């Protein structure tokens, strides 16, 4: 049997794009899908109701599961590999449309598993996971560098403070500039030493 899985991270997103890609592929290749599974949950967690239901549904040596992209399986190398390995260990064919090599079936015409195809798909997945995670880590570093640069330029980061919280911050900064000690500022504001030191470092 054939199954399709889609995942989006939040309710603000839509599955339209994934659904279009999958249906277009199924139509062009004359594939009938027996069931669709859809999760609205971040890829960082593997406690996904529909994904778990899918894994409980598939049968070893018979079924095929279709995904649009590798990251529908997870968000990091280890997570993706772990889930992919689960399907491999249970002899369930996985088709990932964004990577042509991963769209090859591991089943021969007689229904047995083609070990050469299985090996090739495993190697390609490893390479793709490396590239994907490496790109995410580079993006994360660039974001941190950009935030650090803004901080050094005096740009205030984080969520805007409420009016009352901002008044406390302004008072801490004012007292610090006037030479009051941290203990004196604590007594005046009722804030912890850690908080006062943090504000002094960030604003004073």
mmCIF file of C-alpha atoms in Angstrom:
data_model
loop_
_atom_site.group_PDB
_atom_site.id
_atom_site.type_symbol
_atom_site.label_atom_id
_atom_site.label_comp_id
_atom_site.label_asym_id
_atom_site.label_seq_id
_atom_site.Cartn_x
_atom_site.Cartn_y
_atom_site.Cartn_z
ATOM 1 C CA UNK A 1 0.000 0.000 0.000
ATOM 2 C CA UNK A 2 1.043 3.620 -0.524
ATOM 3 C CA UNK A 3 0.969 6.373 2.099
ATOM 4 C CA UNK A 4 1.721 10.094 2.015
ATOM 5 C CA UNK A 5 2.997 12.118 4.959
ATOM 6 C CA UNK A 6 2.989 15.895 5.326
ATOM 7 C CA UNK A 7 4.118 18.086 8.206
ATOM 8 C CA UNK A 8 3.934 21.809 8.938
ATOM 9 C CA UNK A 9 5.273 23.484 12.072
ATOM 10 C CA UNK A 10 2.366 25.809 12.985
ATOM 11 C CA UNK A 11 -1.270 26.508 12.187
ATOM 12 C CA UNK A 12 -0.126 29.652 10.361
ATOM 13 C CA UNK A 13 1.453 27.480 7.689
ATOM 14 C CA UNK A 14 -0.317 25.443 5.023
ATOM 15 C CA UNK A 15 0.151 22.014 3.496
ATOM 16 C CA UNK A 16 -0.958 23.258 0.053
ATOM 17 C CA UNK A 17 2.542 23.226 -1.453
ATOM 18 C CA UNK A 18 3.393 19.743 -0.169
ATOM 19 C CA UNK A 19 0.013 18.417 -1.234
ATOM 20 C CA UNK A 20 0.395 19.861 -4.736
ATOM 21 C CA UNK A 21 3.876 18.333 -5.191
ATOM 22 C CA UNK A 22 2.750 14.926 -3.954
ATOM 23 C CA UNK A 23 -0.492 14.811 -5.975
ATOM 24 C CA UNK A 24 1.326 15.933 -9.109
ATOM 25 C CA UNK A 25 3.854 13.118 -8.646
ATOM 26 C CA UNK A 26 1.151 10.545 -7.974
ATOM 27 C CA UNK A 27 -0.835 11.589 -11.039
ATOM 28 C CA UNK A 28 2.186 11.530 -13.357
ATOM 29 C CA UNK A 29 3.277 8.133 -12.080
ATOM 30 C CA UNK A 30 -0.230 6.636 -11.822
ATOM 31 C CA UNK A 31 0.120 5.969 -8.083
ATOM 32 C CA UNK A 32 -2.886 5.428 -5.841
ATOM 33 C CA UNK A 33 -2.501 6.670 -2.259
ATOM 34 C CA UNK A 34 -4.334 4.626 0.343
ATOM 35 C CA UNK A 35 -4.064 7.153 3.189
ATOM 36 C CA UNK A 36 -2.699 10.605 4.020
ATOM 37 C CA UNK A 37 -1.113 11.516 7.360
ATOM 38 C CA UNK A 38 -0.683 15.167 8.385
ATOM 39 C CA UNK A 39 0.955 16.654 11.495
ATOM 40 C CA UNK A 40 0.922 20.290 12.608
ATOM 41 C CA UNK A 41 3.929 20.232 14.888
ATOM 42 C CA UNK A 42 7.562 21.303 14.930
ATOM 43 C CA UNK A 43 10.102 18.952 13.401
ATOM 44 C CA UNK A 44 12.191 19.249 16.571
ATOM 45 C CA UNK A 45 9.928 16.800 18.366
ATOM 46 C CA UNK A 46 9.274 13.209 17.368
ATOM 47 C CA UNK A 47 6.156 12.933 19.500
ATOM 48 C CA UNK A 48 3.968 13.379 16.418
ATOM 49 C CA UNK A 49 0.527 11.721 16.561
ATOM 50 C CA UNK A 50 0.040 11.192 12.826
ATOM 51 C CA UNK A 51 3.644 10.131 12.244
ATOM 52 C CA UNK A 52 3.284 7.550 15.015
ATOM 53 C CA UNK A 53 0.010 6.393 13.482
ATOM 54 C CA UNK A 54 1.746 6.041 10.122
ATOM 55 C CA UNK A 55 4.479 3.872 11.651
ATOM 56 C CA UNK A 56 1.831 1.705 13.285
ATOM 57 C CA UNK A 57 0.041 1.322 9.940
ATOM 58 C CA UNK A 58 2.801 0.395 7.497
ATOM 59 C CA UNK A 59 3.567 -3.262 6.852
ATOM 60 C CA UNK A 60 7.049 -4.680 6.441
ATOM 61 C CA UNK A 61 8.104 -5.635 2.931
ATOM 62 C CA UNK A 62 4.917 -4.302 1.353
ATOM 63 C CA UNK A 63 4.355 -0.590 1.804
ATOM 64 C CA UNK A 64 5.781 2.686 0.518
ATOM 65 C CA UNK A 65 5.712 6.092 2.234
ATOM 66 C CA UNK A 66 6.067 9.351 0.301
ATOM 67 C CA UNK A 67 7.549 12.632 1.609
ATOM 68 C CA UNK A 68 8.197 15.882 -0.247
ATOM 69 C CA UNK A 69 11.464 16.750 1.532
ATOM 70 C CA UNK A 70 13.985 15.130 3.846
ATOM 71 C CA UNK A 71 13.179 17.530 6.690
ATOM 72 C CA UNK A 72 9.614 16.205 6.871
ATOM 73 C CA UNK A 73 11.305 13.333 8.727
ATOM 74 C CA UNK A 74 13.033 15.641 11.214
ATOM 75 C CA UNK A 75 15.131 18.761 11.734
ATOM 76 C CA UNK A 76 18.621 17.413 12.410
ATOM 77 C CA UNK A 77 20.967 14.752 11.077
ATOM 78 C CA UNK A 78 20.571 12.313 13.968
ATOM 79 C CA UNK A 79 16.782 12.648 14.057
ATOM 80 C CA UNK A 80 16.370 12.183 10.308
ATOM 81 C CA UNK A 81 18.724 9.200 10.275
ATOM 82 C CA UNK A 82 16.953 7.604 13.231
ATOM 83 C CA UNK A 83 13.542 7.827 11.568
ATOM 84 C CA UNK A 84 14.846 6.743 8.166
ATOM 85 C CA UNK A 85 16.587 3.780 9.784
ATOM 86 C CA UNK A 86 13.311 2.781 11.440
ATOM 87 C CA UNK A 87 11.712 2.434 7.999
ATOM 88 C CA UNK A 88 14.784 0.619 6.669
ATOM 89 C CA UNK A 89 14.817 -1.826 9.595
ATOM 90 C CA UNK A 90 11.130 -2.514 9.043
ATOM 91 C CA UNK A 91 11.653 -2.938 5.276
ATOM 92 C CA UNK A 92 9.326 -0.068 4.379
ATOM 93 C CA UNK A 93 10.156 1.780 1.167
ATOM 94 C CA UNK A 94 10.684 5.537 1.620
ATOM 95 C CA UNK A 95 10.340 7.922 -1.326
ATOM 96 C CA UNK A 96 11.573 11.514 -0.872
ATOM 97 C CA UNK A 97 10.649 13.565 -3.918
ATOM 98 C CA UNK A 98 13.155 16.438 -3.550
ATOM 99 C CA UNK A 99 16.088 14.027 -3.944
ATOM 100 C CA UNK A 100 15.723 11.922 -7.116
ATOM 101 C CA UNK A 101 17.994 9.150 -5.823
ATOM 102 C CA UNK A 102 15.800 8.815 -2.744
ATOM 103 C CA UNK A 103 12.815 8.352 -5.036
ATOM 104 C CA UNK A 104 14.054 4.970 -6.231
ATOM 105 C CA UNK A 105 12.177 1.988 -4.888
ATOM 106 C CA UNK A 106 14.097 -0.609 -2.901
ATOM 107 C CA UNK A 107 11.737 -3.314 -4.160
ATOM 108 C CA UNK A 108 12.503 -5.414 -7.208
ATOM 109 C CA UNK A 109 9.739 -6.534 -9.571
ATOM 110 C CA UNK A 110 9.494 -9.847 -7.712
ATOM 111 C CA UNK A 111 8.926 -7.982 -4.414
ATOM 112 C CA UNK A 112 12.350 -8.695 -2.880
ATOM 113 C CA UNK A 113 14.633 -5.920 -1.629
ATOM 114 C CA UNK A 114 17.384 -4.620 -3.924
ATOM 115 C CA UNK A 115 20.349 -4.248 -1.543
ATOM 116 C CA UNK A 116 22.309 -2.096 -4.006
ATOM 117 C CA UNK A 117 19.529 0.486 -4.188
ATOM 118 C CA UNK A 118 19.103 0.340 -0.428
ATOM 119 C CA UNK A 119 22.838 1.061 0.066
ATOM 120 C CA UNK A 120 22.863 3.903 -2.468
ATOM 121 C CA UNK A 121 19.861 5.559 -0.837
ATOM 122 C CA UNK A 122 21.479 5.307 2.596
ATOM 123 C CA UNK A 123 24.710 6.955 1.379
ATOM 124 C CA UNK A 124 22.830 9.746 -0.413
ATOM 125 C CA UNK A 125 20.719 10.420 2.681
ATOM 126 C CA UNK A 126 23.865 10.733 4.837
ATOM 127 C CA UNK A 127 25.338 13.236 2.397
ATOM 128 C CA UNK A 128 22.130 15.223 2.212
ATOM 129 C CA UNK A 129 21.754 15.286 6.014
ATOM 130 C CA UNK A 130 25.323 16.575 6.373
ATOM 131 C CA UNK A 131 24.740 19.366 3.866
ATOM 132 C CA UNK A 132 21.391 20.296 5.403
ATOM 133 C CA UNK A 133 22.617 20.434 9.009
ATOM 134 C CA UNK A 134 25.816 22.218 8.002
ATOM 135 C CA UNK A 135 23.759 24.920 6.277
ATOM 136 C CA UNK A 136 21.501 25.324 9.328
ATOM 137 C CA UNK A 137 24.516 25.666 11.630
ATOM 138 C CA UNK A 138 26.058 28.298 9.331
ATOM 139 C CA UNK A 139 22.781 30.213 9.345
ATOM 140 C CA UNK A 140 22.623 29.981 13.135
ATOM 141 C CA UNK A 141 26.171 31.329 13.458
ATOM 142 C CA UNK A 142 25.414 34.193 11.086
ATOM 143 C CA UNK A 143 22.311 35.086 13.111
ATOM 144 C CA UNK A 144 24.277 35.089 16.385
ATOM 145 C CA UNK A 145 27.037 37.190 14.809
ATOM 146 C CA UNK A 146 24.465 39.676 13.532
ATOM 147 C CA UNK A 147 22.826 39.938 16.961
ATOM 148 C CA UNK A 148 26.214 40.412 18.626
ATOM 149 C CA UNK A 149 27.088 43.168 16.138
ATOM 150 C CA UNK A 150 23.802 44.942 16.898
ATOM 151 C CA UNK A 151 24.439 44.619 20.621
ATOM 152 C CA UNK A 152 27.903 46.151 20.253
ATOM 153 C CA UNK A 153 26.308 49.012 18.296
ATOM 154 C CA UNK A 154 24.019 49.698 21.233
ATOM 155 C CA UNK A 155 20.876 48.233 19.720
ATOM 156 C CA UNK A 156 18.582 46.861 22.444
ATOM 157 C CA UNK A 157 17.681 43.237 21.750
ATOM 158 C CA UNK A 158 14.841 41.041 22.922
ATOM 159 C CA UNK A 159 11.174 41.747 23.504
ATOM 160 C CA UNK A 160 10.150 45.343 24.211
ATOM 161 C CA UNK A 161 9.819 45.924 27.952
ATOM 162 C CA UNK A 162 6.448 46.880 29.462
ATOM 163 C CA UNK A 163 6.047 50.459 30.688
ATOM 164 C CA UNK A 164 6.552 49.432 34.313
ATOM 165 C CA UNK A 165 9.559 47.227 33.492
ATOM 166 C CA UNK A 166 11.080 49.998 31.385
ATOM 167 C CA UNK A 167 10.710 52.436 34.301
ATOM 168 C CA UNK A 168 12.695 50.039 36.504
ATOM 169 C CA UNK A 169 15.359 49.656 33.822
ATOM 170 C CA UNK A 170 15.621 53.426 33.429
ATOM 171 C CA UNK A 171 15.966 53.827 37.203
ATOM 172 C CA UNK A 172 18.737 51.196 37.394
ATOM 173 C CA UNK A 173 20.626 52.865 34.552
ATOM 174 C CA UNK A 174 20.176 56.333 36.112
ATOM 175 C CA UNK A 175 21.362 55.205 39.550
ATOM 176 C CA UNK A 176 24.308 53.316 38.070
ATOM 177 C CA UNK A 177 25.433 56.428 36.173
ATOM 178 C CA UNK A 178 25.108 58.474 39.362
ATOM 179 C CA UNK A 179 27.480 56.118 41.159
ATOM 180 C CA UNK A 180 25.099 54.123 43.330
ATOM 181 C CA UNK A 181 26.297 50.645 44.305
ATOM 182 C CA UNK A 182 24.610 47.494 43.127
ATOM 183 C CA UNK A 183 23.333 46.837 46.662
ATOM 184 C CA UNK A 184 21.805 50.307 46.857
ATOM 185 C CA UNK A 185 20.110 49.834 43.486
ATOM 186 C CA UNK A 186 18.786 46.450 44.657
ATOM 187 C CA UNK A 187 17.308 48.034 47.768
ATOM 188 C CA UNK A 188 15.697 50.829 45.769
ATOM 189 C CA UNK A 189 14.224 48.660 42.985
ATOM 190 C CA UNK A 190 13.606 45.402 44.815
ATOM 191 C CA UNK A 191 15.397 43.509 42.052
ATOM 192 C CA UNK A 192 17.956 40.725 42.413
ATOM 193 C CA UNK A 193 21.685 41.359 42.191
ATOM 194 C CA UNK A 194 21.829 39.243 39.029
ATOM 195 C CA UNK A 195 19.134 41.338 37.340
ATOM 196 C CA UNK A 196 20.699 44.646 38.349
ATOM 197 C CA UNK A 197 24.129 43.541 37.096
ATOM 198 C CA UNK A 198 22.575 42.368 33.827
ATOM 199 C CA UNK A 199 20.880 45.750 33.229
ATOM 200 C CA UNK A 200 24.007 47.677 34.199
ATOM 201 C CA UNK A 201 26.071 45.657 31.764
ATOM 202 C CA UNK A 202 23.548 45.962 28.952
ATOM 203 C CA UNK A 203 22.513 49.620 29.311
ATOM 204 C CA UNK A 204 24.818 51.544 31.585
#
